[in-house]
Short mmCIF file of C-alpha atoms in Angstrom, two decimals:
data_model
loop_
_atom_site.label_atom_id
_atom_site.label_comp_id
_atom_site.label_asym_id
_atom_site.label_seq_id
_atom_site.Cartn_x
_atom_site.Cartn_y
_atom_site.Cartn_z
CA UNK S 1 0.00 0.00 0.00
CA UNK S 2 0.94 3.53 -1.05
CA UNK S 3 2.39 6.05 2.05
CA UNK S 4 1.29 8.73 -0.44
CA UNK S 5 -1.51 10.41 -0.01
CA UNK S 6 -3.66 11.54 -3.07
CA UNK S 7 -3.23 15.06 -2.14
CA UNK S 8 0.48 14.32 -2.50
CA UNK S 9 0.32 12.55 -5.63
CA UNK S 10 -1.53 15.46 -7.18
CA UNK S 11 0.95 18.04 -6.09
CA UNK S 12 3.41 16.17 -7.50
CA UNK S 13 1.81 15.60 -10.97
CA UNK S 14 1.24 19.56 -10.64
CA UNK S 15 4.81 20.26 -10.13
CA UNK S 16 6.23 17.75 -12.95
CA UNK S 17 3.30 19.11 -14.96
CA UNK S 18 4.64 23.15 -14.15
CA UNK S 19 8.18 21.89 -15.02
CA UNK S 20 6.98 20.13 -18.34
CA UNK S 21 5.40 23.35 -19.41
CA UNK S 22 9.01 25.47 -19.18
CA UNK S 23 10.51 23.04 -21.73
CA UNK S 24 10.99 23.98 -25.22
CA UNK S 25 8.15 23.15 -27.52
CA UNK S 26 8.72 22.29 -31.67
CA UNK S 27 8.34 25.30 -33.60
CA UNK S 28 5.45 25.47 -36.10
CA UNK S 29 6.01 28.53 -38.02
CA UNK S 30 7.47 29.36 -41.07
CA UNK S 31 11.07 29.45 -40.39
CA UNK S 32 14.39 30.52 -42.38
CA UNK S 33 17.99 29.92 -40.94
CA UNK S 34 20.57 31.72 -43.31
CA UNK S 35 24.38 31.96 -42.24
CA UNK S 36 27.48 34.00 -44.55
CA UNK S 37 30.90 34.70 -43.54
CA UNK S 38 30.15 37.45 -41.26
CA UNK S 39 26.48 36.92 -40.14
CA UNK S 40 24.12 33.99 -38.85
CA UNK S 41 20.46 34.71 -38.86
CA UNK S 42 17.09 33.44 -38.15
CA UNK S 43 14.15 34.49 -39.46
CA UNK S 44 9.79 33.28 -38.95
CA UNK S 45 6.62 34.38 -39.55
CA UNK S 46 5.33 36.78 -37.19
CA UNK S 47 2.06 38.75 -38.15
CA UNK S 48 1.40 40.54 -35.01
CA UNK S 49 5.04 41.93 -34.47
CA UNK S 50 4.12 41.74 -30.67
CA UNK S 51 7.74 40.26 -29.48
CA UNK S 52 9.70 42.75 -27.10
CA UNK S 53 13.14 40.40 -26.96
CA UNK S 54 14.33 37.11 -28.67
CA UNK S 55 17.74 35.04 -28.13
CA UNK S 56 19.14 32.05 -29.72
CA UNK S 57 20.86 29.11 -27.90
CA UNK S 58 22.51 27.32 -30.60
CA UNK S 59 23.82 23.27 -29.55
CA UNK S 60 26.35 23.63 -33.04
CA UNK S 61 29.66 24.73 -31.32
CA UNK S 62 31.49 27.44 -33.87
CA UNK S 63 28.38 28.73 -35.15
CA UNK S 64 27.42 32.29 -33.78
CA UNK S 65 29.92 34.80 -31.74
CA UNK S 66 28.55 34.43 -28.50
CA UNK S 67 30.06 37.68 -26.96
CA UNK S 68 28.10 39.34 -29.80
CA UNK S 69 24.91 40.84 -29.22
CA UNK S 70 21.97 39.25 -30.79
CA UNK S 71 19.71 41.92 -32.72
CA UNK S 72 16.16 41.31 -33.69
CA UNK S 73 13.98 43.02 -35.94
CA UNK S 74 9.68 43.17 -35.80
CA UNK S 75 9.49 43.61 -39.51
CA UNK S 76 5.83 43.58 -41.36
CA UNK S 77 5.17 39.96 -41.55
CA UNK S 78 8.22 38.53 -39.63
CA UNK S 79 10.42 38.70 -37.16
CA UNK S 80 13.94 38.33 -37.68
CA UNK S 81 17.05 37.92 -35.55
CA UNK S 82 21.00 38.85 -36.48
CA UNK S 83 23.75 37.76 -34.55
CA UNK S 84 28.12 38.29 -35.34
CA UNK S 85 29.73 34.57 -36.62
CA UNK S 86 33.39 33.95 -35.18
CA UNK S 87 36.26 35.70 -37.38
CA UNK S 88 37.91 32.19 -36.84
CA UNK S 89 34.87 29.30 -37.02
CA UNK S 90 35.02 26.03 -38.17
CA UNK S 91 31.31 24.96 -37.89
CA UNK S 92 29.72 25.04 -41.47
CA UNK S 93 27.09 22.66 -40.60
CA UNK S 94 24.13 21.89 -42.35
CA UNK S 95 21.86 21.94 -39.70
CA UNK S 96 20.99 24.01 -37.15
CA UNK S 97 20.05 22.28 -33.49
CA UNK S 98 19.13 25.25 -30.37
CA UNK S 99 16.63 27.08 -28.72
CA UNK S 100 15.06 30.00 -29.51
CA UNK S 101 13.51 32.11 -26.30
CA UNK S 102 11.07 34.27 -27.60
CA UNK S 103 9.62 37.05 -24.85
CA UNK S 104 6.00 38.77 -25.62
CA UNK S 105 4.66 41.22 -23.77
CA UNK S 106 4.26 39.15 -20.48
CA UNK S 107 5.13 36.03 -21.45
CA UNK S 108 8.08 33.94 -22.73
CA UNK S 109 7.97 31.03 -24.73
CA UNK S 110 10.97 28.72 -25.95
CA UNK S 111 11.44 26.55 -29.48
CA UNK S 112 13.53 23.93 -30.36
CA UNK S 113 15.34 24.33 -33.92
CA UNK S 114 16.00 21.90 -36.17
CA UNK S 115 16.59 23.22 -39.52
CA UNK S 116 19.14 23.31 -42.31
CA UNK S 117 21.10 26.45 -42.49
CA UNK S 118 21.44 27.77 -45.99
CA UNK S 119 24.98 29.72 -46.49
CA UNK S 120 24.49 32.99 -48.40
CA UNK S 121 27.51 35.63 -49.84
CA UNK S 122 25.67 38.50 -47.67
CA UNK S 123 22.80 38.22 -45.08
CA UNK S 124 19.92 41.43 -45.56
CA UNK S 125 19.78 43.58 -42.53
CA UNK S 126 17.19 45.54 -41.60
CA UNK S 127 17.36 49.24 -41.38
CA UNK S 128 16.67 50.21 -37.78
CA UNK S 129 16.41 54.10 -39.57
CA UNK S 130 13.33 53.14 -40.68
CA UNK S 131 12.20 54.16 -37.11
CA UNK S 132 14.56 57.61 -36.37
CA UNK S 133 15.27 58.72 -32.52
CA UNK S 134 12.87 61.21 -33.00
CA UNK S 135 9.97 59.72 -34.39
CA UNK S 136 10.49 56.59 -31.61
CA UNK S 137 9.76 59.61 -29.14
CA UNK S 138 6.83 61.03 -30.74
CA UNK S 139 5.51 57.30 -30.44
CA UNK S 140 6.37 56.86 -27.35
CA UNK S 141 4.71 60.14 -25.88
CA UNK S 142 1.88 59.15 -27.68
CA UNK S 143 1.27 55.58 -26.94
CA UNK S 144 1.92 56.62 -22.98
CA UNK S 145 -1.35 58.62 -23.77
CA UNK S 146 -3.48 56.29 -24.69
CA UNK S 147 -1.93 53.74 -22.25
CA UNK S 148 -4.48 56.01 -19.58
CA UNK S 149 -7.36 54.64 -20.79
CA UNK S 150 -6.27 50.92 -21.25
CA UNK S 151 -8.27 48.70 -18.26
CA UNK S 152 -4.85 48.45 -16.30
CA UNK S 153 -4.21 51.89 -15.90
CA UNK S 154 -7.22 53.66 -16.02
CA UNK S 155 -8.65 53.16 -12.93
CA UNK S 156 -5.16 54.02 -10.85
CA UNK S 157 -5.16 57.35 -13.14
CA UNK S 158 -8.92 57.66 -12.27
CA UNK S 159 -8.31 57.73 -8.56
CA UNK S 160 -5.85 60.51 -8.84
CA UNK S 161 -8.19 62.63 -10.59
CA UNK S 162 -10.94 62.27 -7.92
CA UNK S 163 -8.25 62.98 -5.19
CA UNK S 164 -8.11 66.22 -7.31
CA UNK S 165 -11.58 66.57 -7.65
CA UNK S 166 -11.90 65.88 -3.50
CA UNK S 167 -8.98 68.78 -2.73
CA UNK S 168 -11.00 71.64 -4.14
CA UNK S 169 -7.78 72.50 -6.37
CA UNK S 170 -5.60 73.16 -3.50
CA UNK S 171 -1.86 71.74 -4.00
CA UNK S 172 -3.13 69.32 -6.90
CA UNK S 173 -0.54 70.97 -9.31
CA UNK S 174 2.09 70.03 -6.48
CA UNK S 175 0.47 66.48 -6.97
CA UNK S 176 0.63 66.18 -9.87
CA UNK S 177 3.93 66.99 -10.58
CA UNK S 178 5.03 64.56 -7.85
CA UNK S 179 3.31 62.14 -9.53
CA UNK S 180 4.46 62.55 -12.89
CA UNK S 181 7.92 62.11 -10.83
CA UNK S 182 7.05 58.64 -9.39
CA UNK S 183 5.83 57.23 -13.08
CA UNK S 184 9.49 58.74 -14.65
CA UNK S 185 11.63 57.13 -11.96
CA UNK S 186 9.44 53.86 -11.68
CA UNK S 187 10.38 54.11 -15.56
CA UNK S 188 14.22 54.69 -15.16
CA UNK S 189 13.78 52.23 -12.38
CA UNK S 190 12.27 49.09 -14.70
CA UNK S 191 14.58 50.11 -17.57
CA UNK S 192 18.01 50.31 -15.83
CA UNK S 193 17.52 46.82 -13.95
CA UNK S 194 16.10 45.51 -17.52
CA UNK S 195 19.62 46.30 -18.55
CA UNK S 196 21.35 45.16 -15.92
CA UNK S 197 19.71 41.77 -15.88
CA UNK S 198 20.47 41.69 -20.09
CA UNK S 199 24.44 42.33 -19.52
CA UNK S 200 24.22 39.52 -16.41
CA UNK S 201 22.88 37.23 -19.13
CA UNK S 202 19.48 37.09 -18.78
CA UNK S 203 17.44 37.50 -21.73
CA UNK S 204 14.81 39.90 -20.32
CA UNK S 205 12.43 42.24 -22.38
CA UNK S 206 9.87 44.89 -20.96
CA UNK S 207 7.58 44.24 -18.39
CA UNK S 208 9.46 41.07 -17.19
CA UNK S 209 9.13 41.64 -13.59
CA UNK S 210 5.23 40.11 -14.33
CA UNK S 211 7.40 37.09 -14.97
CA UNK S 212 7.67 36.78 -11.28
CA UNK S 213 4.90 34.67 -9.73
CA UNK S 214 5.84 36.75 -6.29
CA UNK S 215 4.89 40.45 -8.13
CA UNK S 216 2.17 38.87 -10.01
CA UNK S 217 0.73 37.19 -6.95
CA UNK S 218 1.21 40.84 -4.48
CA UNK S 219 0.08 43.31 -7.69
CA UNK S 220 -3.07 40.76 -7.58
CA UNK S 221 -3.72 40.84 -4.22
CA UNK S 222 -3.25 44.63 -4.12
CA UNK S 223 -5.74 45.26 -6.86
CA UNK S 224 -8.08 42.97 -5.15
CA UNK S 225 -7.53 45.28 -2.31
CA UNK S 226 -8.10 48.51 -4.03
CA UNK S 227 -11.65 47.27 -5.86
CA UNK S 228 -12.56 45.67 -1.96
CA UNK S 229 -12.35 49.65 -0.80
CA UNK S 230 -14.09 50.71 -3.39
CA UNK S 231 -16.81 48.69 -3.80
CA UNK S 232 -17.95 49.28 -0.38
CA UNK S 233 -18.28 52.67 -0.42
CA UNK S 234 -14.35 53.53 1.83
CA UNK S 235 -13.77 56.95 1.42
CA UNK S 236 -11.56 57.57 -1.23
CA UNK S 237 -8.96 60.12 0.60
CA UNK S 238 -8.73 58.44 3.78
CA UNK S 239 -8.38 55.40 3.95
CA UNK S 240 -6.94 54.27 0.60
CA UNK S 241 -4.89 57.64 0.25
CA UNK S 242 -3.52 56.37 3.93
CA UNK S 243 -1.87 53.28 2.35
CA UNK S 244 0.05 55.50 0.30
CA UNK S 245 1.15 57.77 3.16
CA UNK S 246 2.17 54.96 4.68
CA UNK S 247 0.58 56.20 8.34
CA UNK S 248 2.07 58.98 8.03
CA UNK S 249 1.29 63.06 9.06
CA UNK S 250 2.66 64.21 5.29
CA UNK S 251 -0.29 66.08 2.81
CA UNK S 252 0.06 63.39 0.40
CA UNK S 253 2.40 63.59 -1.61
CA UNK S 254 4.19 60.06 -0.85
CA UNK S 255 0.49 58.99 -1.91
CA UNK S 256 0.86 61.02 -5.55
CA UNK S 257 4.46 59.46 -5.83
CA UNK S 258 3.10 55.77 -5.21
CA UNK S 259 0.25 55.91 -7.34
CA UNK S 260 3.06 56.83 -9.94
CA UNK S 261 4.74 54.29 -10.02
CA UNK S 262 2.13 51.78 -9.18
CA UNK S 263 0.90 53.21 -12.48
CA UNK S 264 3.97 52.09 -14.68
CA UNK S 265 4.63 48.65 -12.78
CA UNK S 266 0.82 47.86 -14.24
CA UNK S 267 1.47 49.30 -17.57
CA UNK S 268 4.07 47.92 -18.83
CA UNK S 269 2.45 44.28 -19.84
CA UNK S 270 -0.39 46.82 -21.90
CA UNK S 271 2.20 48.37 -23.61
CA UNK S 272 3.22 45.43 -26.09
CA UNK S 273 0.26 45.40 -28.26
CA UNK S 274 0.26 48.75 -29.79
CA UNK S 275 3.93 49.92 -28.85
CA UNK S 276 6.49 46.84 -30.42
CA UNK S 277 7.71 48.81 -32.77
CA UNK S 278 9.22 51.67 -30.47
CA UNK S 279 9.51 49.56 -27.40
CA UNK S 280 11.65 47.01 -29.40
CA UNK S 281 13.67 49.66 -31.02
CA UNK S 282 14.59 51.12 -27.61
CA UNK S 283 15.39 48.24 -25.99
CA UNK S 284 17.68 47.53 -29.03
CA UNK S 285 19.99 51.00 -28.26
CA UNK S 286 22.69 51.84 -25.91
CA UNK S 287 21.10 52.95 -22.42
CA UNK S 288 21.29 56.88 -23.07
CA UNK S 289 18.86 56.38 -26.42
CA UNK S 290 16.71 54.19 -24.56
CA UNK S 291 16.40 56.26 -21.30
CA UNK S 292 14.72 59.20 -23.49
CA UNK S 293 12.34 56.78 -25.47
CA UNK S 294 11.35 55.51 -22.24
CA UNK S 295 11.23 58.64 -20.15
CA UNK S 296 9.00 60.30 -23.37
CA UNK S 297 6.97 57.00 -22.46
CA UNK S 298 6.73 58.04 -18.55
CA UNK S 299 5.72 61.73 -19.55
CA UNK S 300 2.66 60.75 -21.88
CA UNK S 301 1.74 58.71 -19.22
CA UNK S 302 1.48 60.92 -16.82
CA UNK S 303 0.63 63.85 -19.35
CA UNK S 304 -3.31 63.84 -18.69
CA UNK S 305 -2.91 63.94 -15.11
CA UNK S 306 -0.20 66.63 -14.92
CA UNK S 307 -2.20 69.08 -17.15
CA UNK S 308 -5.33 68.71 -15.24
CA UNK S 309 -3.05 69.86 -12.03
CA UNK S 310 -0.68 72.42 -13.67
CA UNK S 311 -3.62 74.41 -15.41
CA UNK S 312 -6.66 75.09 -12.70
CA UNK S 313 -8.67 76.12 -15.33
CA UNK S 314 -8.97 72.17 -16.50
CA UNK S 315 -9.85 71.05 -13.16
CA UNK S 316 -13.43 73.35 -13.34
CA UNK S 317 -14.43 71.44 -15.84
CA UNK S 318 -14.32 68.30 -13.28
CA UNK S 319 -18.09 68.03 -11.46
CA UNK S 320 -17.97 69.15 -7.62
CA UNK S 321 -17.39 66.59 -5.17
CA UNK S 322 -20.69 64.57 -4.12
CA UNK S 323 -22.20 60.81 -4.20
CA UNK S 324 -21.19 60.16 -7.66
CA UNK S 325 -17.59 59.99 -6.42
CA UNK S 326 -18.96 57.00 -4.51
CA UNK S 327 -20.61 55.61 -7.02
CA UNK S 328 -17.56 55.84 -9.95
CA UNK S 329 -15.48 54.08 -6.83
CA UNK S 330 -17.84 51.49 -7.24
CA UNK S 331 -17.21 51.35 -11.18
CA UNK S 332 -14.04 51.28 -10.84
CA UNK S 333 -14.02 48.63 -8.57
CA UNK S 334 -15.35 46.56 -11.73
CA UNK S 335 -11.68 46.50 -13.65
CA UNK S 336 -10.04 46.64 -10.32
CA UNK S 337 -11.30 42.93 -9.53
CA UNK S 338 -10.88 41.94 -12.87
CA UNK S 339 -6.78 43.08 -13.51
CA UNK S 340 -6.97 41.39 -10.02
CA UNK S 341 -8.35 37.87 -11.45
CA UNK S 342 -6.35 37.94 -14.53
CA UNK S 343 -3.06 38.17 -12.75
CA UNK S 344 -4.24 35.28 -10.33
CA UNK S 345 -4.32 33.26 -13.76
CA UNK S 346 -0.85 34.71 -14.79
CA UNK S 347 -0.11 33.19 -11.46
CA UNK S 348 -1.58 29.75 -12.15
CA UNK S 349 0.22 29.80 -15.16
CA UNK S 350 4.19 30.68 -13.91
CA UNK S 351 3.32 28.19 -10.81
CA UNK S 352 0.94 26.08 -11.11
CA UNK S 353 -1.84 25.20 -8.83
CA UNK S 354 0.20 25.13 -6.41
CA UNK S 355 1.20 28.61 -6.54
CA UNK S 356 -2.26 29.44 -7.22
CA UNK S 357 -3.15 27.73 -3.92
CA UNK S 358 -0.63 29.56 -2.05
CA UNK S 359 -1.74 32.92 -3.09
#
């Protein structure tokens, strides 16, 4: 007779199950492998040009430079990655065997290759002028815009408004400068330890602290928090403000800074759909180019919320404080719960049920 009890056997079938689900799965796309003197390159059909980061693991010994950076372009119909050959290689194999780790938005996914390698005199490389410095920062500013009325950041940007509505205009442009100052650090923030986890070796793309069942599972449980307040009827002000203030005496304005960077921490993973192109291009540049695409990100951001504080004039146009403050808490509440329940799944799927019954 079995000393295992079916609750153990389960858990165990969970965590081989979890494990089973991180290993490579065959590739069924479209897929060209090209390789000259100077270049090796792998190219596959990608319509929705929604990958943020891609790196190649090759098994063939002698194929790619490995100190050399891997580049990879989101072109119209494809996605295609570059990387330096050895000045001295003796691999000319036929066949390609690696991995490919491909990361989306707020997910990564691995391949296994298997394919022949066809040996060209020159290997095309995209132009990365095609998107200039300065049109990546128009984009950027632009796509932070709209990122305030996506579900995961609306209703954070909504609660700052109706803390402006709530202080009759006093301080609120103080506010909401301070708060445009917690979403451009939170942004500096993400994008310096992005780098630093590339050069360690890690092959990391935007928005990969969601990758972390432990931020996934306390953002979740946070959000759940925030719609719980709202939805029955705690003043927005007090008590919520107070988790911002941390039980502290101050006016507020470690509240503003919070909510700013709470903001970009649940931005980032709504980013991907609508902003490859410039995300992926300014994750591809040194650190200086890519601080400015991503501080033009932070600033459109918090661009609606800063220009309701900085001009008072704005802020008239907002109703008077009264019950239907109460009321769109409760509406808000709606999205709250529901950013909450989708990042209990992206729990369930980085951990299992296991980590799903932790949380």
């Amino acid at each position: 007779m079995s000393s295992y009890s079916d609750d153990d056997i389960q858990a165990s079938r969970e965590i081989l199950s979890s494990w089973y689900n991180e290993l490579p799965i065959n590739f069924d796309r479209k897929l060209l492998v090209e390789a000259s003197n100077n270049y090796f390159s792998i190219e596959w059909e990608n319509k929705n040009n929604d990958i943020t980061q891609a790196y190649f693991f090759p098994e063939n010994k002698g194929l790619i430079k490995y100190s050399s950076k891997q580049d990879f372009y989101n072109l119209e119909n494809s996605t295609k990655l570059v990387v330096e050959r050895p000045i001295k290689y003796s691999n000319n194999a036929k066949n390609v065997i690696g991995v490919l780790e491909v990361q989306f938005a707020n997910t990564k996914q691995t391949y296994q290759i298997d394919q022949s390698i066809s040996y060209v005199d020159k290997i095309d490389i995209p132009e990365t002028s095609n998107l200039s410095f300065m049109v990546a920062i128009i984009l950027a500013f632009f796509g932070g815009i709209i990122l305030n009325i996506m579900p995961c950041v609306f209703p954070v940007i909504a609660l700052k408004v109706m803390s402006f509505v709530k202080s009759h205009l006093k301080n609120a442009w103080r506010h909401g400068l301070v708060f445009g100052l917690g979403v451009e650090l939170s942004m500096l923030a993400l994008l310096s330890l992005t780098f630093i986890f590339r050069n360690l070796g890690q092959a990391v793309g935007w928005g990969w602290q969601l990758q972390s069942s432990v931020v996934s599972t306390l953002l979740s449980l946070l959000f759940f928090s925030i719609a719980f307040i709202l939805f029955f009827k705690v003043e927005i002000g007090t008590s919520f403000t107070r988790l911002g203030n941390l039980g502290s005496k101050s006016t507020g304005y470690l509240n503003s800074l919070l909510l700013g960077c709470l903001t970009v921490i649940v931005a980032t993973p709504c980013t991907g759909p609508f902003m490859g192109a410039a995300i992926g291009w300014g994750l591809s540049q040194p650190f200086y180019v890519s601080s400015f695409i991503f501080l033009s990100l932070g600033l459109g951001v918090a661009f609606p919320t800063m220009f309701l504080s900085l001009i008072p004039s704005s802020l008239n146009l907002l109703p008077k404080p009264g019950a239907w403050m109460v009321k769109v808490g409760q509406v808000m509440a709606i999205p709250m719960l529901l950013t909450a329940i989708w990042l209990a799944w992206v729990v369930q799927r980085q951990s299992g049920f296991i980590g799903l019954g932790i949380y």
